[in-house]
CSV table of C-alpha atoms and ligand atoms in Angstrom, one decimal:
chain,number,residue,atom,x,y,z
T,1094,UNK,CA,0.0,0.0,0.0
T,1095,UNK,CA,1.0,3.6,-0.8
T,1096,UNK,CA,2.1,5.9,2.2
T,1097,UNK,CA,-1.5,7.6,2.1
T,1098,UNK,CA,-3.6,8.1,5.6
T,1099,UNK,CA,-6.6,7.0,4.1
T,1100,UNK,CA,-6.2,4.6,0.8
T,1101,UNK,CA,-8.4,5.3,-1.8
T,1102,UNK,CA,-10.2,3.6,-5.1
T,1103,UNK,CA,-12.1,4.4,-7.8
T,1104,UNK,CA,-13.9,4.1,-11.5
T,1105,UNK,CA,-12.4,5.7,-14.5
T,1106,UNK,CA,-14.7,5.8,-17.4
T,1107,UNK,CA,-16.1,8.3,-19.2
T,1108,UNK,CA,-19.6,7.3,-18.2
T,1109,UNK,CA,-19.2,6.6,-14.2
T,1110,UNK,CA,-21.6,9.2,-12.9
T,1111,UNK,CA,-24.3,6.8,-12.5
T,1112,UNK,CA,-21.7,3.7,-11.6
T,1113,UNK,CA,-22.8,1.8,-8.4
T,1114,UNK,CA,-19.3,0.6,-7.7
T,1115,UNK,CA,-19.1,3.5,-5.3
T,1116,UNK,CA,-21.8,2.4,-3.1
T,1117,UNK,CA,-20.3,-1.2,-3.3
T,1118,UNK,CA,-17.0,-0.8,-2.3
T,1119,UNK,CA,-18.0,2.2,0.5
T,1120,UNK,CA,-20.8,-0.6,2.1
T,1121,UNK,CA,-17.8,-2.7,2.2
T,1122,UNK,CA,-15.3,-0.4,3.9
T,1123,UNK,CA,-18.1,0.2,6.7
T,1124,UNK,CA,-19.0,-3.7,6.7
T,1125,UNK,CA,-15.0,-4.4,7.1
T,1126,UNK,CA,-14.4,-1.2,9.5
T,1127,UNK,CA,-11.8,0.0,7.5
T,1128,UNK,CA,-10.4,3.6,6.6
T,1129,UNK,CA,-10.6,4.8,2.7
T,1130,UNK,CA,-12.8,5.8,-0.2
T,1131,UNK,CA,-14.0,5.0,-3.6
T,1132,UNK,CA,-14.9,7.4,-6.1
T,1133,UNK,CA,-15.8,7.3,-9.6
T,1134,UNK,CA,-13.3,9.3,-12.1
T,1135,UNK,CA,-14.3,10.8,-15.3
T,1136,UNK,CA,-11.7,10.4,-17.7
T,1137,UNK,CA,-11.3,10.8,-21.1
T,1138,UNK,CA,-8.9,9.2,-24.0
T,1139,UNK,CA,-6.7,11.2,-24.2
T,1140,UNK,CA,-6.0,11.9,-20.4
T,1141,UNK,CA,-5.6,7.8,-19.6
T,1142,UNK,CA,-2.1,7.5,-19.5
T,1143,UNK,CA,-1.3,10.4,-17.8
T,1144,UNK,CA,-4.0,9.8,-15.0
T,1145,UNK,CA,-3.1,6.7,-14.1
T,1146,UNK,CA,0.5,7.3,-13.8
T,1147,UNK,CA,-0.6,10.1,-11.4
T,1148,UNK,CA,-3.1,8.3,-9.0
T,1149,UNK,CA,-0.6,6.5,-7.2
T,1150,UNK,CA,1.0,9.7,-6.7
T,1151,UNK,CA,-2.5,10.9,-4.8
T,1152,UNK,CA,-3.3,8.1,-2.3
T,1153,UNK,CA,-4.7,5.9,-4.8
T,1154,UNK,CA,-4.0,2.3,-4.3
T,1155,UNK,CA,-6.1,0.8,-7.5
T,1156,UNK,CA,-9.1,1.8,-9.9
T,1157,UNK,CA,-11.6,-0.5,-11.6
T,1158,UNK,CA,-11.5,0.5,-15.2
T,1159,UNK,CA,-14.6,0.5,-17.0
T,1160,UNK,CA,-16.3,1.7,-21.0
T,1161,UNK,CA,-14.3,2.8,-23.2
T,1162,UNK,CA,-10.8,2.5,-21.9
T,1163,UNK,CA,-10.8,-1.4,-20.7
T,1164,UNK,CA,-8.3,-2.3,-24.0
T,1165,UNK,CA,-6.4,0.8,-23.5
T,1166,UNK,CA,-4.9,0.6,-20.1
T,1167,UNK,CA,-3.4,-2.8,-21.3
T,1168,UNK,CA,-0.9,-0.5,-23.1
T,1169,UNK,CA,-0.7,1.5,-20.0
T,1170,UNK,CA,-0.2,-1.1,-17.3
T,1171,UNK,CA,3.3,-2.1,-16.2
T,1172,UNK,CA,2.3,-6.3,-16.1
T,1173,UNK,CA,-0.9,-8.0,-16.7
T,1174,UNK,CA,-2.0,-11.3,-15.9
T,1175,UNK,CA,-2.2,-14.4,-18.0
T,1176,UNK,CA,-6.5,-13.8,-17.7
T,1177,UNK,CA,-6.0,-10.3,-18.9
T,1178,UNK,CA,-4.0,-10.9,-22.1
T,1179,UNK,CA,-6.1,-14.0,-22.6
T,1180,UNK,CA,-9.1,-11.8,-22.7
T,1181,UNK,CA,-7.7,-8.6,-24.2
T,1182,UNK,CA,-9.0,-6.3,-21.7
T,1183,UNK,CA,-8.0,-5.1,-18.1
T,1184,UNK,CA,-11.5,-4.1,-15.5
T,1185,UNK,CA,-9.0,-3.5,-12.6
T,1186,UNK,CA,-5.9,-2.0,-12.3
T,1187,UNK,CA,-3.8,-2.4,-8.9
T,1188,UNK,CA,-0.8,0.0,-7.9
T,1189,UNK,CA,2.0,-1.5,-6.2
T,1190,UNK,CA,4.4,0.2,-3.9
T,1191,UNK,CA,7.4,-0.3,-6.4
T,1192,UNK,CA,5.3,2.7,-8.5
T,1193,UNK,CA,4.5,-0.2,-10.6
T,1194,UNK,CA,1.0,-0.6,-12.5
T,1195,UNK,CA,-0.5,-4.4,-12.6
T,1196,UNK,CA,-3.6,-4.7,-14.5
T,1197,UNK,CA,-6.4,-7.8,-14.3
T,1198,UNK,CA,-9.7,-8.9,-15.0
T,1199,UNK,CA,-12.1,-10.4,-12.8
T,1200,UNK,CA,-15.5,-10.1,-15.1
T,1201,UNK,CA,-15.0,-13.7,-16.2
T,1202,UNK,CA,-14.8,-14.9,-12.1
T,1203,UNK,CA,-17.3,-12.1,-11.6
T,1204,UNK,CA,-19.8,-13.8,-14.2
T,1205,UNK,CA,-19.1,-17.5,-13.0
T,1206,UNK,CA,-19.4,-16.9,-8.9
T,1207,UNK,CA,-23.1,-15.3,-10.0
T,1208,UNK,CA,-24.0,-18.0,-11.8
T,1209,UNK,CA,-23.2,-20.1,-9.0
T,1210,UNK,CA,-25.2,-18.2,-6.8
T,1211,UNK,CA,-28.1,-17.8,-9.0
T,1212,UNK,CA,-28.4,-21.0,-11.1
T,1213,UNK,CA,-26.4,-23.6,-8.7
T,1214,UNK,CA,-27.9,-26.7,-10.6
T,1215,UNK,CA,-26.0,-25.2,-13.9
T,1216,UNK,CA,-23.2,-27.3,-15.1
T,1217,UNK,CA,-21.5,-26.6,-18.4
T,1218,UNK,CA,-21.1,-30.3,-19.3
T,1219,UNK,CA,-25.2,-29.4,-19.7
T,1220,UNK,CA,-25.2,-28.0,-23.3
T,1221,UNK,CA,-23.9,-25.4,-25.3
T,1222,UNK,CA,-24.2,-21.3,-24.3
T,1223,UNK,CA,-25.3,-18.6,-26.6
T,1224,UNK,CA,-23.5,-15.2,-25.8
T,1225,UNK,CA,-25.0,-12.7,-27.2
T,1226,UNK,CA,-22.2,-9.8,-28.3
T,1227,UNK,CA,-18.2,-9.4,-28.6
T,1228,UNK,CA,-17.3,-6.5,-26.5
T,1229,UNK,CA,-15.0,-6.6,-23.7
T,1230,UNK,CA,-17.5,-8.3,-21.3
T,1231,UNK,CA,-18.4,-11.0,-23.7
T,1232,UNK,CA,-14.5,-12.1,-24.2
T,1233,UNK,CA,-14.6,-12.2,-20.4
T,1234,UNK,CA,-17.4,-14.4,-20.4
T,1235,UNK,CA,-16.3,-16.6,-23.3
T,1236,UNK,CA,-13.0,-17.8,-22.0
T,1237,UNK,CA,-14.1,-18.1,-18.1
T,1238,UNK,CA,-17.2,-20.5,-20.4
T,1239,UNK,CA,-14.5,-22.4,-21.6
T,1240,UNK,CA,-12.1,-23.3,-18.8
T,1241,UNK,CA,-15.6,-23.8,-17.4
T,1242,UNK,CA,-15.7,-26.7,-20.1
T,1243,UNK,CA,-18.6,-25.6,-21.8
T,1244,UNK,CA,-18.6,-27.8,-24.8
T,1245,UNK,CA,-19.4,-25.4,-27.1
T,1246,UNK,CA,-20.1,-21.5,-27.4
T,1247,UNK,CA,-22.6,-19.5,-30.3
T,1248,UNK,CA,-21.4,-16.2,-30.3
T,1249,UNK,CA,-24.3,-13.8,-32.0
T,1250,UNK,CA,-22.8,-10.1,-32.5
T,1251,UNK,CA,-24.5,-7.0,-34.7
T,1252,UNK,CA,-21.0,-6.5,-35.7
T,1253,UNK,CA,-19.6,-10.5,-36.9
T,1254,UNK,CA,-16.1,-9.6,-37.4
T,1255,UNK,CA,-15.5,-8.9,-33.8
T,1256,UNK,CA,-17.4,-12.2,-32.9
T,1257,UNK,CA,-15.1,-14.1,-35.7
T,1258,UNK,CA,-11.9,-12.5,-33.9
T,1259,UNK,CA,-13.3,-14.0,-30.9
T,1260,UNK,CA,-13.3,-17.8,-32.8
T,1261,UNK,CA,-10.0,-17.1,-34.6
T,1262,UNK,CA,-8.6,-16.2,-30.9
T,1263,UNK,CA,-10.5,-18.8,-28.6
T,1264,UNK,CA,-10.5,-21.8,-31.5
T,1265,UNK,CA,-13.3,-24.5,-32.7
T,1266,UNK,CA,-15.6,-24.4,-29.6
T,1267,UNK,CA,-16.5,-21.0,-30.8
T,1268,UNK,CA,-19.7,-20.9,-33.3
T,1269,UNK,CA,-20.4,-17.8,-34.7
T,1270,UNK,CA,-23.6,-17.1,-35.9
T,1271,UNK,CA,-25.8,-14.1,-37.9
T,1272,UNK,CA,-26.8,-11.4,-35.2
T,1273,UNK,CA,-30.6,-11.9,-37.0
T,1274,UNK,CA,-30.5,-15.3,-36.6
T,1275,UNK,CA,-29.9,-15.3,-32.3
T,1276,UNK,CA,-33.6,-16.1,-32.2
T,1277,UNK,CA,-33.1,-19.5,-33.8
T,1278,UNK,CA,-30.1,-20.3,-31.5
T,1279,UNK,CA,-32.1,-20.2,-27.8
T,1280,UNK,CA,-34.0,-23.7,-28.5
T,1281,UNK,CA,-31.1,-25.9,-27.6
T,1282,UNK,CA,-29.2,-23.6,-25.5
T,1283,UNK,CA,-28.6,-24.2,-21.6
T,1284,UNK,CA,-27.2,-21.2,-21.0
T,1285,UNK,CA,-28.2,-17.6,-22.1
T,1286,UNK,CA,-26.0,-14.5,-22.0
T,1287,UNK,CA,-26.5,-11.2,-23.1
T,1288,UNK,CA,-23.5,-9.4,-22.5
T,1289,UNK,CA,-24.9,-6.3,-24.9
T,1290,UNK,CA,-26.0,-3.1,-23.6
T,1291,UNK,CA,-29.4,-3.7,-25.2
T,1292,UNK,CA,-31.9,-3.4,-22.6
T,1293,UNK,CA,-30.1,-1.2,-20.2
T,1294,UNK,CA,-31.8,2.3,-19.2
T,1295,UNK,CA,-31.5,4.5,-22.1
T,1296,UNK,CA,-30.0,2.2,-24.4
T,1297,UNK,CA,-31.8,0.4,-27.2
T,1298,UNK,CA,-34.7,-2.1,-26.2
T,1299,UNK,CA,-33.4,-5.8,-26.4
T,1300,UNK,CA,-35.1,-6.9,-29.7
T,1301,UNK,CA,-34.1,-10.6,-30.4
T,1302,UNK,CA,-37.2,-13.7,-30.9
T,1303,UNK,CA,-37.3,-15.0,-27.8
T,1304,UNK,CA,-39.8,-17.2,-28.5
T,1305,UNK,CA,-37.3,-20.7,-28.7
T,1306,UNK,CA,-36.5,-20.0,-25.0
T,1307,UNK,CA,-37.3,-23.5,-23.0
T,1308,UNK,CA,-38.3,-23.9,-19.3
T,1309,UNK,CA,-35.1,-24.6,-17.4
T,1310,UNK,CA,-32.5,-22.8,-19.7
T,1311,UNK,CA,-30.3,-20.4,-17.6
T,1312,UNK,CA,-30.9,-16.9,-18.9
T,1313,UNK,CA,-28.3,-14.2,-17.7
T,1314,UNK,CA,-28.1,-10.6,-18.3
T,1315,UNK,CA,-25.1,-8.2,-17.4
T,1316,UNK,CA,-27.2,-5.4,-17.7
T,1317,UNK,CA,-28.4,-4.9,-14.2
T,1318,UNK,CA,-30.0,-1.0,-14.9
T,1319,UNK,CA,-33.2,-2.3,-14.5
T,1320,UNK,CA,-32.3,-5.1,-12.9
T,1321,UNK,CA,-34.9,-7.5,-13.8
T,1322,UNK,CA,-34.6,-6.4,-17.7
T,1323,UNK,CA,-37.1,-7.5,-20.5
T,1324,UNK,CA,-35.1,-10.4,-21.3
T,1325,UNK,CA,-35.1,-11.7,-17.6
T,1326,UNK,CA,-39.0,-11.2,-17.5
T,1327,UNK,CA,-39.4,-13.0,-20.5
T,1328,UNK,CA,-37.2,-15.4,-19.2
T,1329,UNK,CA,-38.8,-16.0,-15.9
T,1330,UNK,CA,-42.3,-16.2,-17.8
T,1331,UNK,CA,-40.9,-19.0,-19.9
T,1332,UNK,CA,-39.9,-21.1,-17.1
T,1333,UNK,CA,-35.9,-19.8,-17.7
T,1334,UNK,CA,-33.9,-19.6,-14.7
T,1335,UNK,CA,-33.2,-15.7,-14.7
T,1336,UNK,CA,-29.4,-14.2,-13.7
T,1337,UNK,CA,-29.1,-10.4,-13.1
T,1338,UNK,CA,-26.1,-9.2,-13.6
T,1339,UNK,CA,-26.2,-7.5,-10.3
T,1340,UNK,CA,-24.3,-10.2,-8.7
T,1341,UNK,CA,-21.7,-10.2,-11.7
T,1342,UNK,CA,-20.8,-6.7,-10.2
T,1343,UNK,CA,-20.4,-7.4,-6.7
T,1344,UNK,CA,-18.3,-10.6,-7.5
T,1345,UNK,CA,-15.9,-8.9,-9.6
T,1346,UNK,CA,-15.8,-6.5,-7.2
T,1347,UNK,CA,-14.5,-8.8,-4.4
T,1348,UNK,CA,-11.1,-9.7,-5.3
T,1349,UNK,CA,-10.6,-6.0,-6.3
T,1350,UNK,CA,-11.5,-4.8,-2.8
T,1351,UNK,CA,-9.4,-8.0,-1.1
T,1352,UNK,CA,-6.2,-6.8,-3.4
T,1353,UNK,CA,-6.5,-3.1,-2.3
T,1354,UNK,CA,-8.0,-2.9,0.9
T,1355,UNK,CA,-6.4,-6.5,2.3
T,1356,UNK,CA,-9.5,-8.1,3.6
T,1357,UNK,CA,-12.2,-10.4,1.6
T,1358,UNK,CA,-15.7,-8.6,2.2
T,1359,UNK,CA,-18.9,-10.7,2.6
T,1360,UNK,CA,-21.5,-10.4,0.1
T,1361,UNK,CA,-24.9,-11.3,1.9
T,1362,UNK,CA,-28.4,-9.2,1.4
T,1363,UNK,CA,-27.3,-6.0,3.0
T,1364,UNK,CA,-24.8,-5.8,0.1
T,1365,UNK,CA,-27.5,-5.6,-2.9
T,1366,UNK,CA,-29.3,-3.7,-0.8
T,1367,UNK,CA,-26.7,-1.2,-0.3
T,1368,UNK,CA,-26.2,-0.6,-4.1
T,1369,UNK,CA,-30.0,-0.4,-5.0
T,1370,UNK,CA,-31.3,0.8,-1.6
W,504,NAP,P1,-18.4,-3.1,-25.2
W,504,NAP,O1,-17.0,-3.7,-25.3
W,504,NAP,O2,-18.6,-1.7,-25.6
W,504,NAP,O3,-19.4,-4.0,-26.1
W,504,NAP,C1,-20.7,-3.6,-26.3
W,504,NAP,C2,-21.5,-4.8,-27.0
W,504,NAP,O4,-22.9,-4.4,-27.1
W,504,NAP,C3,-21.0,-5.1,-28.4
W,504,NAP,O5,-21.1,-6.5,-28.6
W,504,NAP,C4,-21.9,-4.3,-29.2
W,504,NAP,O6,-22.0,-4.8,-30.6
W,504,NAP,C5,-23.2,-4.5,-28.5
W,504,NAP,N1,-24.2,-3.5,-28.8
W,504,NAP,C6,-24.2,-2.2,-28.4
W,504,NAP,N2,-25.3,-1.6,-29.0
W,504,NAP,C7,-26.0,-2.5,-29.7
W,504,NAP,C8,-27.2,-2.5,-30.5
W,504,NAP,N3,-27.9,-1.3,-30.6
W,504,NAP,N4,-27.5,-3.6,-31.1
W,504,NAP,C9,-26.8,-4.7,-31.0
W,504,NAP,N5,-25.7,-4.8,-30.2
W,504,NAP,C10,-25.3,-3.7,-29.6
W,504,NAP,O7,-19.0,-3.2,-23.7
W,504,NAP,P2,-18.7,-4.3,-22.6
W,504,NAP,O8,-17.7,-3.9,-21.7
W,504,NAP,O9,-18.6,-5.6,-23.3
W,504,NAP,O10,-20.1,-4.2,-21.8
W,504,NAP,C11,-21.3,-4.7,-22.4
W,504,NAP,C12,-22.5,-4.6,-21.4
W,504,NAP,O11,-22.2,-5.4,-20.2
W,504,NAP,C13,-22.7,-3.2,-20.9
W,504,NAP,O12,-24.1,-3.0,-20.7
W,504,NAP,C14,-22.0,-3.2,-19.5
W,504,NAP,O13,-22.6,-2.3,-18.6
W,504,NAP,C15,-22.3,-4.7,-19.1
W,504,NAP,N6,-21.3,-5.2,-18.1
W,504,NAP,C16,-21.8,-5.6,-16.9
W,504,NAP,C17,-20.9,-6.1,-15.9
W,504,NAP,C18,-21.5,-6.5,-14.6
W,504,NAP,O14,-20.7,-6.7,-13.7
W,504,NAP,N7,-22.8,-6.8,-14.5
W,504,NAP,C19,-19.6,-6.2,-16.2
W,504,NAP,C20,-19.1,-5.8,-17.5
W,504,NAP,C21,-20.0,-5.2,-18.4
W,504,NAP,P3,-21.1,-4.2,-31.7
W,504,NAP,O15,-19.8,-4.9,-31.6
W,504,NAP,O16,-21.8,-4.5,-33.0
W,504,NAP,O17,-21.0,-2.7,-31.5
């Protein structure tokens, strides 16, 4: 830890006004009686590098990094772990008291410890998962899938290029399909992922056919603003097992908070309460 009084975290995004990881990580600092603070941090492009060699500097001891600069601070960052290159993008970034900057990324454990949570009869020897998008969350989710041993993965995107990148990277067990025919994929699927920002507050409504859903398929969205989304309702009305992504934030958030702050904080009812109160 730096030589700060009072050690201190935060967001950088240019969109963290609205972020809940604030409230997440301060319930934890009261929950774990410790001293500190986490604040979200507006930043733009061309700013990055030169903020984050500068936080350390200020009592920072680590920042979650989140839309648009997840790819960028891999350029940034001093080392990154195996997961991180694996996945191409950092969500955490850890400063170490050599001035050092190590960058991570715990959305793919984030994703999987939810799951567990929220669908504890899931097993990925059960069938294969549709993900639906390529961004920075959906490689996240892909490769924890597949050390998972999901047998095999459809990978819808509007954009197919970056969902063929994501084959050509993670090999065979990758299928990519036509974003217009997702609708077609749901009927066999055991597991359900949109890892879009379709059906998040002011985004675009989530559009795809989800009339092949079956009764028992796991449905799981990372948008968690609302948190029970139009997919999850539909989901839960067609006998789906529905995942917010909710719980994908406070999981990813744990080993964040451990690293920084040096103790493990519990995640019980009080802590979903605490970020929608
Ligand atoms: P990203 O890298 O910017 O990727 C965004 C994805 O959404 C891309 O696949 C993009 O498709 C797709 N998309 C955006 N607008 C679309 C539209 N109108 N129609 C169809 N597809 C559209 O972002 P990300 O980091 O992967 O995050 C994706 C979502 O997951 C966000 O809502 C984010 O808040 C959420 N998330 C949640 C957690 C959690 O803890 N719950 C963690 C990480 C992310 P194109 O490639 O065609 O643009």
């Amino acid at each position: 830890m730096s030589d700060a009084i009072v050690p201190l975290a935060g967001v950088v995004g240019t969109s963290v006004g609205h972020s809940r990881s604030p409230r997440l990580h301060r319930h934890w600092l009261v929950q774990q009686g410790l001293a500190g603070d986490y604040v979200p941090l507006h930043v733009g492009d061309d700013d990055l590098p030169q903020v984050i060699r500068t936080l350390p500097k200020m009592g920072f001891v680590g920042v979650n990094v989140t839309i648009p600069h997840k790819v960028a601070v891999m350029r940034i960052a001093d080392q990154i772990s195996d997961r991180a290159i694996l996945i191409g993008a950092a969500n955490m970034l850890t400063f170490r008291d050599d001035g050092s900057v190590y960058a991570d990324n715990t959305d793919g454990h984030g994703f999987l410890a939810n799951l567990r949570d929220h669908a504890p009869d899931w097993s990925a020897q059960d069938g294969p998962a549709v993900v639906l998008g390529a961004g920075g969350a959906a490689r996240a989710i892909v490769s924890a899938l597949l050390d998972a041993g999901v047998p095999e993965i459809h990978v819808v995107n509007r954009t197919r290029p970056k969902a063929e990148a994501l084959r050509a990277e993670f090999g065979s067990r990758i299928r990519v399909s036509d974003w217009v025919k997702a609708g077609n994929l749901l009927e066999d699927a055991a597991l359900v992922v949109n890892s879009t920002s379709l059906g998040m507050a002011g985004a675009s409504e989530f559009r795809v056919p989800l009339d092949g859903l079956q009764a028992g398929t796991v449905v799981a969205d990372l948008v968690y603003t609302p948190l029970e989304t139009q997919l999850l309702r539909t989901a839960r009305a067609a006998g789906c097992i529905p995942v917010d992504g909710l719980g994908m934030l406070i999981h990813q958030a744990v080993p964040a908070f451990e690293r920084w702050f040096g103790t493990r904080p519990t995640i019980d009812e009080a802590t979903r309460a605490a970020i929608f109160p």
